Amino acid sequence: KAGVTQTPRYLIKTRGQQVTLSCSPISGHRSVSWYQQTPGQGLQFLFEYFSETQRNKGNFPGRFSGRQFSNSRSEMNVSTLELGDSALYLCASAVWASENGELFFGEGSRLTVL
Amino acid sequence: DQQVKQNSPSLSVQEGRISILNCDYTNSMFDYFLWYKKYPAEGPTFLISISSIKDKNEDGRFTVFLNKSAKHLSLHIVPSQPGDSAVYFCAASAWPSYDKVIFGPGTSLSVIP
């Protein structure tokens, strides 16, 4: 079956702009998590959605937001971009609460802020 | 405040030898631990996990050891193969929020033929 699909794969923005990233989970998966990966920091948890509801949130400013649609697809938005937002944004899906902790990751969207 | 730490950014091992990747955590509420592997230009993939009720879990060449009193876990790869060269992330979660998985910064493993 198809894996987790993230679009776009690469994008370049300038400071102050906003960006929307999309994630299509594996069919049947209802939980979607978002992570930010930067060198030296590993994967930083942004938020997790299940059945269109945000269940968990990490320690990111309010400029980072997300949502999930009824078909489990998810989007995350970053407003008023800063240089430090340059990172690889990874989306992961799970059946529900990842019973064995297994998340299925997409290949990521690499954002560069100039 | 990093709750999951991997203090070795990189590790080099000869093919056929044992690779030991270490991980420490600070949050005593964590009760489920996982290892993920990541190749360049790919998303991380799940490798192995362990619940806090166990101190060892084995899957083929991969074994994870958990020392709860020391808040420490390690991943052993025996024997190491060149295809194991990747970044390894240690991760943890806590009941009831098993859906909130906290990752460490990763250790880059190079297995030298």
PDB file of N, CA and C in Angstrom, chain A residues 12-111:
ATOM      1  N   ILE A  12      11.272  27.097  -1.111  1.00  0.00           N
ATOM      2  CA  ILE A  12      12.067  28.229  -0.649  1.00  0.00           C
ATOM      3  C   ILE A  12      11.135  29.406  -0.421  1.00  0.00           C
ATOM      4  N   LYS A  13      11.246  30.003   0.753  1.00  0.00           N
ATOM      5  CA  LYS A  13      10.425  31.160   1.102  1.00  0.00           C
ATOM      6  C   LYS A  13      11.337  32.256   1.648  1.00  0.00           C
ATOM      7  N   THR A  14      10.786  33.423   1.768  1.00  0.00           N
ATOM      8  CA  THR A  14      11.528  34.519   2.381  1.00  0.00           C
ATOM      9  C   THR A  14      10.926  34.866   3.728  1.00  0.00           C
ATOM     10  N   ARG A  15      11.713  35.516   4.543  1.00  0.00           N
ATOM     11  CA  ARG A  15      11.262  35.897   5.883  1.00  0.00           C
ATOM     12  C   ARG A  15       9.958  36.674   5.817  1.00  0.00           C
ATOM     13  N   GLY A  16       9.067  36.375   6.740  1.00  0.00           N
ATOM     14  CA  GLY A  16       7.801  37.063   6.808  1.00  0.00           C
ATOM     15  C   GLY A  16       6.677  36.390   6.039  1.00  0.00           C
ATOM     16  N   GLN A  17       7.042  35.529   5.095  1.00  0.00           N
ATOM     17  CA  GLN A  17       6.010  34.811   4.346  1.00  0.00           C
ATOM     18  C   GLN A  17       5.415  33.707   5.209  1.00  0.00           C
ATOM     19  N   GLN A  18       4.395  33.074   4.676  1.00  0.00           N
ATOM     20  CA  GLN A  18       3.820  31.915   5.352  1.00  0.00           C
ATOM     21  C   GLN A  18       3.877  30.710   4.412  1.00  0.00           C
ATOM     22  N   VAL A  19       3.788  29.519   4.989  1.00  0.00           N
ATOM     23  CA  VAL A  19       3.898  28.308   4.190  1.00  0.00           C
ATOM     24  C   VAL A  19       2.912  27.268   4.707  1.00  0.00           C
ATOM     25  N   THR A  20       2.400  26.474   3.789  1.00  0.00           N
ATOM     26  CA  THR A  20       1.516  25.364   4.140  1.00  0.00           C
ATOM     27  C   THR A  20       2.095  24.080   3.570  1.00  0.00           C
ATOM     28  N   LEU A  21       2.228  23.083   4.427  1.00  0.00           N
ATOM     29  CA  LEU A  21       2.744  21.778   4.030  1.00  0.00           C
ATOM     30  C   LEU A  21       1.632  20.753   4.170  1.00  0.00           C
ATOM     31  N   SER A  22       1.649  19.777   3.275  1.00  0.00           N
ATOM     32  CA  SER A  22       0.568  18.793   3.261  1.00  0.00           C
ATOM     33  C   SER A  22       1.094  17.388   3.515  1.00  0.00           C
ATOM     34  N   CYS A  23       0.246  16.579   4.134  1.00  0.00           N
ATOM     35  CA  CYS A  23       0.621  15.200   4.453  1.00  0.00           C
ATOM     36  C   CYS A  23      -0.579  14.286   4.232  1.00  0.00           C
ATOM     37  N   SER A  24      -0.386  13.260   3.435  1.00  0.00           N
ATOM     38  CA  SER A  24      -1.416  12.235   3.245  1.00  0.00           C
ATOM     39  C   SER A  24      -0.949  10.965   3.927  1.00  0.00           C
ATOM     40  N   PRO A  25      -1.643  10.523   4.971  1.00  0.00           N
ATOM     41  CA  PRO A  25      -1.186   9.342   5.717  1.00  0.00           C
ATOM     42  C   PRO A  25      -1.466   8.056   4.952  1.00  0.00           C
ATOM     43  N   ILE A  26      -0.936   6.978   5.479  1.00  0.00           N
ATOM     44  CA  ILE A  26      -1.235   5.662   4.937  1.00  0.00           C
ATOM     45  C   ILE A  26      -2.737   5.397   5.091  1.00  0.00           C
ATOM     46  N   SER A  27      -3.317   4.792   4.081  1.00  0.00           N
ATOM     47  CA  SER A  27      -4.750   4.517   4.122  1.00  0.00           C
ATOM     48  C   SER A  27      -5.110   3.724   5.377  1.00  0.00           C
ATOM     49  N   GLY A  28      -6.100   4.204   6.094  1.00  0.00           N
ATOM     50  CA  GLY A  28      -6.530   3.536   7.321  1.00  0.00           C
ATOM     51  C   GLY A  28      -5.892   4.098   8.567  1.00  0.00           C
ATOM     52  N   HIS A  29      -4.845   4.878   8.414  1.00  0.00           N
ATOM     53  CA  HIS A  29      -4.200   5.513   9.561  1.00  0.00           C
ATOM     54  C   HIS A  29      -4.942   6.797   9.917  1.00  0.00           C
ATOM     55  N   ARG A  30      -5.252   6.963  11.188  1.00  0.00           N
ATOM     56  CA  ARG A  30      -6.025   8.122  11.595  1.00  0.00           C
ATOM     57  C   ARG A  30      -5.231   9.122  12.428  1.00  0.00           C
ATOM     58  N   SER A  31      -4.040   8.719  12.838  1.00  0.00           N
ATOM     59  CA  SER A  31      -3.196   9.618  13.617  1.00  0.00           C
ATOM     60  C   SER A  31      -2.098  10.180  12.725  1.00  0.00           C
ATOM     61  N   VAL A  32      -1.914  11.491  12.790  1.00  0.00           N
ATOM     62  CA  VAL A  32      -0.857  12.148  12.029  1.00  0.00           C
ATOM     63  C   VAL A  32      -0.062  13.044  12.976  1.00  0.00           C
ATOM     64  N   SER A  33       1.253  12.869  12.964  1.00  0.00           N
ATOM     65  CA  SER A  33       2.144  13.693  13.781  1.00  0.00           C
ATOM     66  C   SER A  33       3.065  14.481  12.870  1.00  0.00           C
ATOM     67  N   TRP A  34       3.494  15.632  13.357  1.00  0.00           N
ATOM     68  CA  TRP A  34       4.439  16.458  12.610  1.00  0.00           C
ATOM     69  C   TRP A  34       5.679  16.691  13.467  1.00  0.00           C
ATOM     70  N   TYR A  35       6.838  16.643  12.793  1.00  0.00           N
ATOM     71  CA  TYR A  35       8.112  16.870  13.454  1.00  0.00           C
ATOM     72  C   TYR A  35       8.952  17.838  12.635  1.00  0.00           C
ATOM     73  N   GLN A  36       9.789  18.599  13.345  1.00  0.00           N
ATOM     74  CA  GLN A  36      10.766  19.448  12.700  1.00  0.00           C
ATOM     75  C   GLN A  36      12.139  18.852  12.948  1.00  0.00           C
ATOM     76  N   GLN A  37      12.900  18.648  11.876  1.00  0.00           N
ATOM     77  CA  GLN A  37      14.251  18.131  12.040  1.00  0.00           C
ATOM     78  C   GLN A  37      15.267  19.187  11.641  1.00  0.00           C
ATOM     79  N   THR A  38      16.150  19.509  12.566  1.00  0.00           N
ATOM     80  CA  THR A  38      17.258  20.421  12.296  1.00  0.00           C
ATOM     81  C   THR A  38      18.541  19.763  12.775  1.00  0.00           C
ATOM     82  N   PRO A  39      19.684  20.148  12.184  1.00  0.00           N
ATOM     83  CA  PRO A  39      20.953  19.539  12.592  1.00  0.00           C
ATOM     84  C   PRO A  39      21.217  19.727  14.087  1.00  0.00           C
ATOM     85  N   GLY A  40      21.549  18.662  14.754  1.00  0.00           N
ATOM     86  CA  GLY A  40      21.885  18.733  16.178  1.00  0.00           C
ATOM     87  C   GLY A  40      20.693  18.674  17.112  1.00  0.00           C
ATOM     88  N   GLN A  41      19.511  18.913  16.608  1.00  0.00           N
ATOM     89  CA  GLN A  41      18.316  18.904  17.464  1.00  0.00           C
ATOM     90  C   GLN A  41      17.457  17.665  17.280  1.00  0.00           C
ATOM     91  N   GLY A  42      17.763  16.901  16.280  1.00  0.00           N
ATOM     92  CA  GLY A  42      16.961  15.711  16.060  1.00  0.00           C
ATOM     93  C   GLY A  42      15.567  16.076  15.592  1.00  0.00           C
ATOM     94  N   LEU A  43      14.613  15.236  15.939  1.00  0.00           N
ATOM     95  CA  LEU A  43      13.233  15.466  15.537  1.00  0.00           C
ATOM     96  C   LEU A  43      12.495  16.123  16.699  1.00  0.00           C
ATOM     97  N   GLN A  44      12.041  17.326  16.491  1.00  0.00           N
ATOM     98  CA  GLN A  44      11.284  18.036  17.512  1.00  0.00           C
ATOM     99  C   GLN A  44       9.786  17.889  17.242  1.00  0.00           C
ATOM    100  N   PHE A  45       9.070  17.440  18.245  1.00  0.00           N
ATOM    101  CA  PHE A  45       7.637  17.189  18.109  1.00  0.00           C
ATOM    102  C   PHE A  45       6.874  18.497  17.993  1.00  0.00           C
ATOM    103  N   LEU A  46       6.061  18.595  16.938  1.00  0.00           N
ATOM    104  CA  LEU A  46       5.241  19.789  16.731  1.00  0.00           C
ATOM    105  C   LEU A  46       3.835  19.583  17.276  1.00  0.00           C
ATOM    106  N   PHE A  47       3.114  18.629  16.712  1.00  0.00           N
ATOM    107  CA  PHE A  47       1.763  18.308  17.167  1.00  0.00           C
ATOM    108  C   PHE A  47       1.313  16.995  16.560  1.00  0.00           C
ATOM    109  N   GLU A  48       0.220  16.479  17.125  1.00  0.00           N
ATOM    110  CA  GLU A  48      -0.361  15.226  16.662  1.00  0.00           C
ATOM    111  C   GLU A  48      -1.870  15.375  16.573  1.00  0.00           C
ATOM    112  N   TYR A  49      -2.428  14.857  15.494  1.00  0.00           N
ATOM    113  CA  TYR A  49      -3.863  14.929  15.266  1.00  0.00           C
ATOM    114  C   TYR A  49      -4.457  13.535  15.146  1.00  0.00           C
ATOM    115  N   PHE A  50      -5.673  13.417  15.611  1.00  0.00           N
ATOM    116  CA  PHE A  50      -6.429  12.178  15.496  1.00  0.00           C
ATOM    117  C   PHE A  50      -7.886  12.550  15.320  1.00  0.00           C
ATOM    118  N   SER A  51      -8.483  12.009  14.270  1.00  0.00           N
ATOM    119  CA  SER A  51      -9.891  12.309  13.979  1.00  0.00           C
ATOM    120  C   SER A  51     -10.174  13.804  14.049  1.00  0.00           C
ATOM    121  N   GLU A  52      -9.344  14.560  13.366  1.00  0.00           N
ATOM    122  CA  GLU A  52      -9.515  16.008  13.194  1.00  0.00           C
ATOM    123  C   GLU A  52      -9.283  16.815  14.467  1.00  0.00           C
ATOM    124  N   THR A  53      -8.820  16.165  15.521  1.00  0.00           N
ATOM    125  CA  THR A  53      -8.596  16.857  16.798  1.00  0.00           C
ATOM    126  C   THR A  53      -7.114  16.822  17.149  1.00  0.00           C
ATOM    127  N   GLN A  54      -6.615  17.957  17.609  1.00  0.00           N
ATOM    128  CA  GLN A  54      -5.231  17.986  18.058  1.00  0.00           C
ATOM    129  C   GLN A  54      -5.166  17.378  19.451  1.00  0.00           C
ATOM    130  N   ARG A  55      -4.429  16.298  19.585  1.00  0.00           N
ATOM    131  CA  ARG A  55      -4.359  15.613  20.877  1.00  0.00           C
ATOM    132  C   ARG A  55      -3.131  16.016  21.680  1.00  0.00           C
ATOM    133  N   ASN A  56      -2.055  16.323  20.979  1.00  0.00           N
ATOM    134  CA  ASN A  56      -0.819  16.678  21.661  1.00  0.00           C
ATOM    135  C   ASN A  56      -0.139  17.818  20.926  1.00  0.00           C
ATOM    136  N   LYS A  57       0.581  18.607  21.681  1.00  0.00           N
ATOM    137  CA  LYS A  57       1.269  19.743  21.087  1.00  0.00           C
ATOM    138  C   LYS A  57       2.653  19.848  21.709  1.00  0.00           C
ATOM    139  N   GLY A  58       3.629  20.192  20.894  1.00  0.00           N
ATOM    140  CA  GLY A  58       4.983  20.402  21.395  1.00  0.00           C
ATOM    141  C   GLY A  58       5.183  21.851  21.798  1.00  0.00           C
ATOM    142  N   ASN A  59       6.438  22.199  22.047  1.00  0.00           N
ATOM    143  CA  ASN A  59       6.761  23.535  22.539  1.00  0.00           C
ATOM    144  C   ASN A  59       7.190  24.470  21.421  1.00  0.00           C
ATOM    145  N   PHE A  60       6.311  24.699  20.503  1.00  0.00           N
ATOM    146  CA  PHE A  60       6.575  25.614  19.399  1.00  0.00           C
ATOM    147  C   PHE A  60       5.662  26.825  19.525  1.00  0.00           C
ATOM    148  N   PRO A  61       6.110  27.971  19.001  1.00  0.00           N
ATOM    149  CA  PRO A  61       5.270  29.171  19.084  1.00  0.00           C
ATOM    150  C   PRO A  61       3.998  29.030  18.263  1.00  0.00           C
ATOM    151  N   GLY A  62       3.064  29.933  18.519  1.00  0.00           N
ATOM    152  CA  GLY A  62       1.765  29.878  17.855  1.00  0.00           C
ATOM    153  C   GLY A  62       1.825  30.074  16.351  1.00  0.00           C
ATOM    154  N   ARG A  63       2.992  30.493  15.845  1.00  0.00           N
ATOM    155  CA  ARG A  63       3.115  30.638  14.381  1.00  0.00           C
ATOM    156  C   ARG A  63       2.987  29.282  13.679  1.00  0.00           C
ATOM    157  N   PHE A  64       3.211  28.231  14.441  1.00  0.00           N
ATOM    158  CA  PHE A  64       3.093  26.883  13.898  1.00  0.00           C
ATOM    159  C   PHE A  64       1.702  26.350  14.226  1.00  0.00           C
ATOM    160  N   SER A  65       0.972  25.985  13.211  1.00  0.00           N
ATOM    161  CA  SER A  65      -0.361  25.457  13.434  1.00  0.00           C
ATOM    162  C   SER A  65      -0.621  24.305  12.467  1.00  0.00           C
ATOM    163  N   GLY A  66      -1.655  23.577  12.752  1.00  0.00           N
ATOM    164  CA  GLY A  66      -1.978  22.453  11.888  1.00  0.00           C
ATOM    165  C   GLY A  66      -3.460  22.166  11.906  1.00  0.00           C
ATOM    166  N   ARG A  67      -3.843  21.240  11.072  1.00  0.00           N
ATOM    167  CA  ARG A  67      -5.216  20.763  11.084  1.00  0.00           C
ATOM    168  C   ARG A  67      -5.273  19.414  10.394  1.00  0.00           C
ATOM    169  N   GLN A  68      -6.358  18.725  10.645  1.00  0.00           N
ATOM    170  CA  GLN A  68      -6.559  17.439  10.003  1.00  0.00           C
ATOM    171  C   GLN A  68      -7.964  17.407   9.432  1.00  0.00           C
ATOM    172  N   PHE A  69      -8.076  16.832   8.269  1.00  0.00           N
ATOM    173  CA  PHE A  69      -9.354  16.765   7.587  1.00  0.00           C
ATOM    174  C   PHE A  69     -10.041  15.418   7.842  1.00  0.00           C
ATOM    175  N   SER A  70     -11.270  15.331   7.424  1.00  0.00           N
ATOM    176  CA  SER A  70     -12.053  14.121   7.700  1.00  0.00           C
ATOM    177  C   SER A  70     -11.476  12.884   7.026  1.00  0.00           C
ATOM    178  N   ASN A  71     -10.686  13.072   5.982  1.00  0.00           N
ATOM    179  CA  ASN A  71     -10.067  11.926   5.308  1.00  0.00           C
ATOM    180  C   ASN A  71      -8.682  11.616   5.892  1.00  0.00           C
ATOM    181  N   SER A  72      -8.388  12.220   7.040  1.00  0.00           N
ATOM    182  CA  SER A  72      -7.133  12.040   7.790  1.00  0.00           C
ATOM    183  C   SER A  72      -5.955  12.803   7.203  1.00  0.00           C
ATOM    184  N   ARG A  73      -6.084  13.376   6.027  1.00  0.00           N
ATOM    185  CA  ARG A  73      -5.008  14.209   5.504  1.00  0.00           C
ATOM    186  C   ARG A  73      -4.777  15.385   6.447  1.00  0.00           C
ATOM    187  N   SER A  74      -3.535  15.807   6.511  1.00  0.00           N
ATOM    188  CA  SER A  74      -3.218  16.883   7.450  1.00  0.00           C
ATOM    189  C   SER A  74      -2.404  17.963   6.759  1.00  0.00           C
ATOM    190  N   GLU A  75      -2.507  19.152   7.263  1.00  0.00           N
ATOM    191  CA  GLU A  75      -1.691  20.271   6.811  1.00  0.00           C
ATOM    192  C   GLU A  75      -1.084  20.940   8.031  1.00  0.00           C
ATOM    193  N   MET A  76       0.111  21.477   7.831  1.00  0.00           N
ATOM    194  CA  MET A  76       0.663  22.361   8.852  1.00  0.00           C
ATOM    195  C   MET A  76       1.015  23.684   8.204  1.00  0.00           C
ATOM    196  N   ASN A  77       0.883  24.728   8.965  1.00  0.00           N
ATOM    197  CA  ASN A  77       1.116  26.073   8.476  1.00  0.00           C
ATOM    198  C   ASN A  77       2.118  26.777   9.376  1.00  0.00           C
ATOM    199  N   VAL A  78       3.019  27.497   8.768  1.00  0.00           N
ATOM    200  CA  VAL A  78       3.931  28.336   9.540  1.00  0.00           C
ATOM    201  C   VAL A  78       3.765  29.757   9.016  1.00  0.00           C
ATOM    202  N   SER A  79       3.405  30.654   9.900  1.00  0.00           N
ATOM    203  CA  SER A  79       3.215  32.038   9.484  1.00  0.00           C
ATOM    204  C   SER A  79       4.431  32.868   9.886  1.00  0.00           C
ATOM    205  N   THR A  80       4.561  34.016   9.261  1.00  0.00           N
ATOM    206  CA  THR A  80       5.640  34.955   9.565  1.00  0.00           C
ATOM    207  C   THR A  80       6.975  34.212   9.705  1.00  0.00           C
ATOM    208  N   LEU A  81       7.379  33.618   8.625  1.00  0.00           N
ATOM    209  CA  LEU A  81       8.568  32.763   8.630  1.00  0.00           C
ATOM    210  C   LEU A  81       9.805  33.507   9.118  1.00  0.00           C
ATOM    211  N   GLU A  82      10.630  32.768   9.874  1.00  0.00           N
ATOM    212  CA  GLU A  82      11.917  33.267  10.348  1.00  0.00           C
ATOM    213  C   GLU A  82      13.020  32.373   9.767  1.00  0.00           C
ATOM    214  N   LEU A  83      14.248  32.913   9.749  1.00  0.00           N
ATOM    215  CA  LEU A  83      15.360  32.140   9.205  1.00  0.00           C
ATOM    216  C   LEU A  83      15.504  30.793   9.922  1.00  0.00           C
ATOM    217  N   GLY A  84      15.248  30.783  11.218  1.00  0.00           N
ATOM    218  CA  GLY A  84      15.392  29.576  12.019  1.00  0.00           C
ATOM    219  C   GLY A  84      14.356  28.512  11.734  1.00  0.00           C
ATOM    220  N   ASP A  85      13.377  28.841  10.915  1.00  0.00           N
ATOM    221  CA  ASP A  85      12.363  27.843  10.556  1.00  0.00           C
ATOM    222  C   ASP A  85      12.844  26.929   9.432  1.00  0.00           C
ATOM    223  N   SER A  86      14.000  27.258   8.874  1.00  0.00           N
ATOM    224  CA  SER A  86      14.569  26.385   7.840  1.00  0.00           C
ATOM    225  C   SER A  86      14.844  25.010   8.448  1.00  0.00           C
ATOM    226  N   ALA A  87      14.241  23.990   7.864  1.00  0.00           N
ATOM    227  CA  ALA A  87      14.346  22.654   8.453  1.00  0.00           C
ATOM    228  C   ALA A  87      13.681  21.647   7.528  1.00  0.00           C
ATOM    229  N   LEU A  88      13.826  20.389   7.901  1.00  0.00           N
ATOM    230  CA  LEU A  88      13.079  19.320   7.250  1.00  0.00           C
ATOM    231  C   LEU A  88      11.850  19.048   8.116  1.00  0.00           C
ATOM    232  N   TYR A  89      10.686  19.144   7.537  1.00  0.00           N
ATOM    233  CA  TYR A  89       9.444  18.895   8.272  1.00  0.00           C
ATOM    234  C   TYR A  89       8.928  17.512   7.897  1.00  0.00           C
ATOM    235  N   LEU A  90       8.829  16.679   8.890  1.00  0.00           N
ATOM    236  CA  LEU A  90       8.429  15.287   8.682  1.00  0.00           C
ATOM    237  C   LEU A  90       7.038  15.040   9.231  1.00  0.00           C
ATOM    238  N   CYS A  91       6.299  14.300   8.477  1.00  0.00           N
ATOM    239  CA  CYS A  91       4.970  13.879   8.887  1.00  0.00           C
ATOM    240  C   CYS A  91       5.020  12.375   9.123  1.00  0.00           C
ATOM    241  N   ALA A  92       4.295  11.909  10.123  1.00  0.00           N
ATOM    242  CA  ALA A  92       4.244  10.476  10.410  1.00  0.00           C
ATOM    243  C   ALA A  92       2.812  10.076  10.694  1.00  0.00           C
ATOM    244  N   SER A  93       2.442   8.893  10.262  1.00  0.00           N
ATOM    245  CA  SER A  93       1.086   8.422  10.549  1.00  0.00           C
ATOM    246  C   SER A  93       1.122   7.127  11.340  1.00  0.00           C
ATOM    247  N   ALA A  94       0.034   6.866  12.025  1.00  0.00           N
ATOM    248  CA  ALA A  94      -0.119   5.643  12.798  1.00  0.00           C
ATOM    249  C   ALA A  94      -1.595   5.259  12.779  1.00  0.00           C
ATOM    250  N   VAL A  95      -1.864   4.008  13.076  1.00  0.00           N
ATOM    251  CA  VAL A  95      -3.243   3.529  13.033  1.00  0.00           C
ATOM    252  C   VAL A  95      -4.112   4.335  13.985  1.00  0.00           C
ATOM    253  N   TRP A  96      -3.704   4.371  15.240  1.00  0.00           N
ATOM    254  CA  TRP A  96      -4.397   5.287  16.168  1.00  0.00           C
ATOM    255  C   TRP A  96      -3.373   5.864  17.119  1.00  0.00           C
ATOM    256  N   ALA A  97      -3.036   5.191  18.164  1.00  0.00           N
ATOM    257  CA  ALA A  97      -2.057   5.728  19.104  1.00  0.00           C
ATOM    258  C   ALA A  97      -0.768   4.960  19.008  1.00  0.00           C
ATOM    259  N   SER A  98      -0.465   4.488  17.829  1.00  0.00           N
ATOM    260  CA  SER A  98       0.766   3.738  17.579  1.00  0.00           C
ATOM    261  C   SER A  98       1.003   2.742  18.699  1.00  0.00           C
ATOM    262  N   GLU A  99       0.205   1.688  18.696  1.00  0.00           N
ATOM    263  CA  GLU A  99       0.189   0.725  19.798  1.00  0.00           C
ATOM    264  C   GLU A  99       1.562   0.220  20.191  1.00  0.00           C
ATOM    265  N   ASN A 100       2.435   0.042  19.211  1.00  0.00           N
ATOM    266  CA  ASN A 100       3.789  -0.362  19.565  1.00  0.00           C
ATOM    267  C   ASN A 100       4.772   0.763  19.306  1.00  0.00           C
ATOM    268  N   GLY A 101       4.259   1.950  19.219  1.00  0.00           N
ATOM    269  CA  GLY A 101       5.115   3.101  19.013  1.00  0.00           C
ATOM    270  C   GLY A 101       5.565   3.283  17.589  1.00  0.00           C
ATOM    271  N   GLU A 102       5.060   2.448  16.681  1.00  0.00           N
ATOM    272  CA  GLU A 102       5.568   2.509  15.328  1.00  0.00           C
ATOM    273  C   GLU A 102       4.875   3.611  14.539  1.00  0.00           C
ATOM    274  N   LEU A 103       5.644   4.605  14.198  1.00  0.00           N
ATOM    275  CA  LEU A 103       5.199   5.670  13.330  1.00  0.00           C
ATOM    276  C   LEU A 103       5.747   5.412  11.934  1.00  0.00           C
ATOM    277  N   PHE A 104       4.961   5.756  10.946  1.00  0.00           N
ATOM    278  CA  PHE A 104       5.385   5.615   9.558  1.00  0.00           C
ATOM    279  C   PHE A 104       5.613   7.014   9.005  1.00  0.00           C
ATOM    280  N   PHE A 105       6.834   7.284   8.640  1.00  0.00           N
ATOM    281  CA  PHE A 105       7.214   8.632   8.228  1.00  0.00           C
ATOM    282  C   PHE A 105       7.191   8.801   6.719  1.00  0.00           C
ATOM    283  N   GLY A 106       6.888  10.027   6.316  1.00  0.00           N
ATOM    284  CA  GLY A 106       7.073  10.413   4.935  1.00  0.00           C
ATOM    285  C   GLY A 106       8.520  10.836   4.717  1.00  0.00           C
ATOM    286  N   GLU A 107       8.835  11.277   3.501  1.00  0.00           N
ATOM    287  CA  GLU A 107      10.205  11.671   3.185  1.00  0.00           C
ATOM    288  C   GLU A 107      10.498  13.106   3.598  1.00  0.00           C
ATOM    289  N   GLY A 108       9.467  13.837   3.950  1.00  0.00           N
ATOM    290  CA  GLY A 108       9.682  15.179   4.469  1.00  0.00           C
ATOM    291  C   GLY A 108       9.541  16.274   3.432  1.00  0.00           C
ATOM    292  N   SER A 109       9.319  17.474   3.940  1.00  0.00           N
ATOM    293  CA  SER A 109       9.304  18.694   3.123  1.00  0.00           C
ATOM    294  C   SER A 109      10.447  19.563   3.626  1.00  0.00           C
ATOM    295  N   ARG A 110      11.376  19.847   2.731  1.00  0.00           N
ATOM    296  CA  ARG A 110      12.531  20.647   3.149  1.00  0.00           C
ATOM    297  C   ARG A 110      12.243  22.119   2.851  1.00  0.00           C
ATOM    298  N   LEU A 111      12.182  22.902   3.909  1.00  0.00           N
ATOM    299  CA  LEU A 111      11.880  24.324   3.812  1.00  0.00           C
ATOM    300  C   LEU A 111      13.152  25.130   4.023  1.00  0.00           C
TER     301      LEU A 111
END
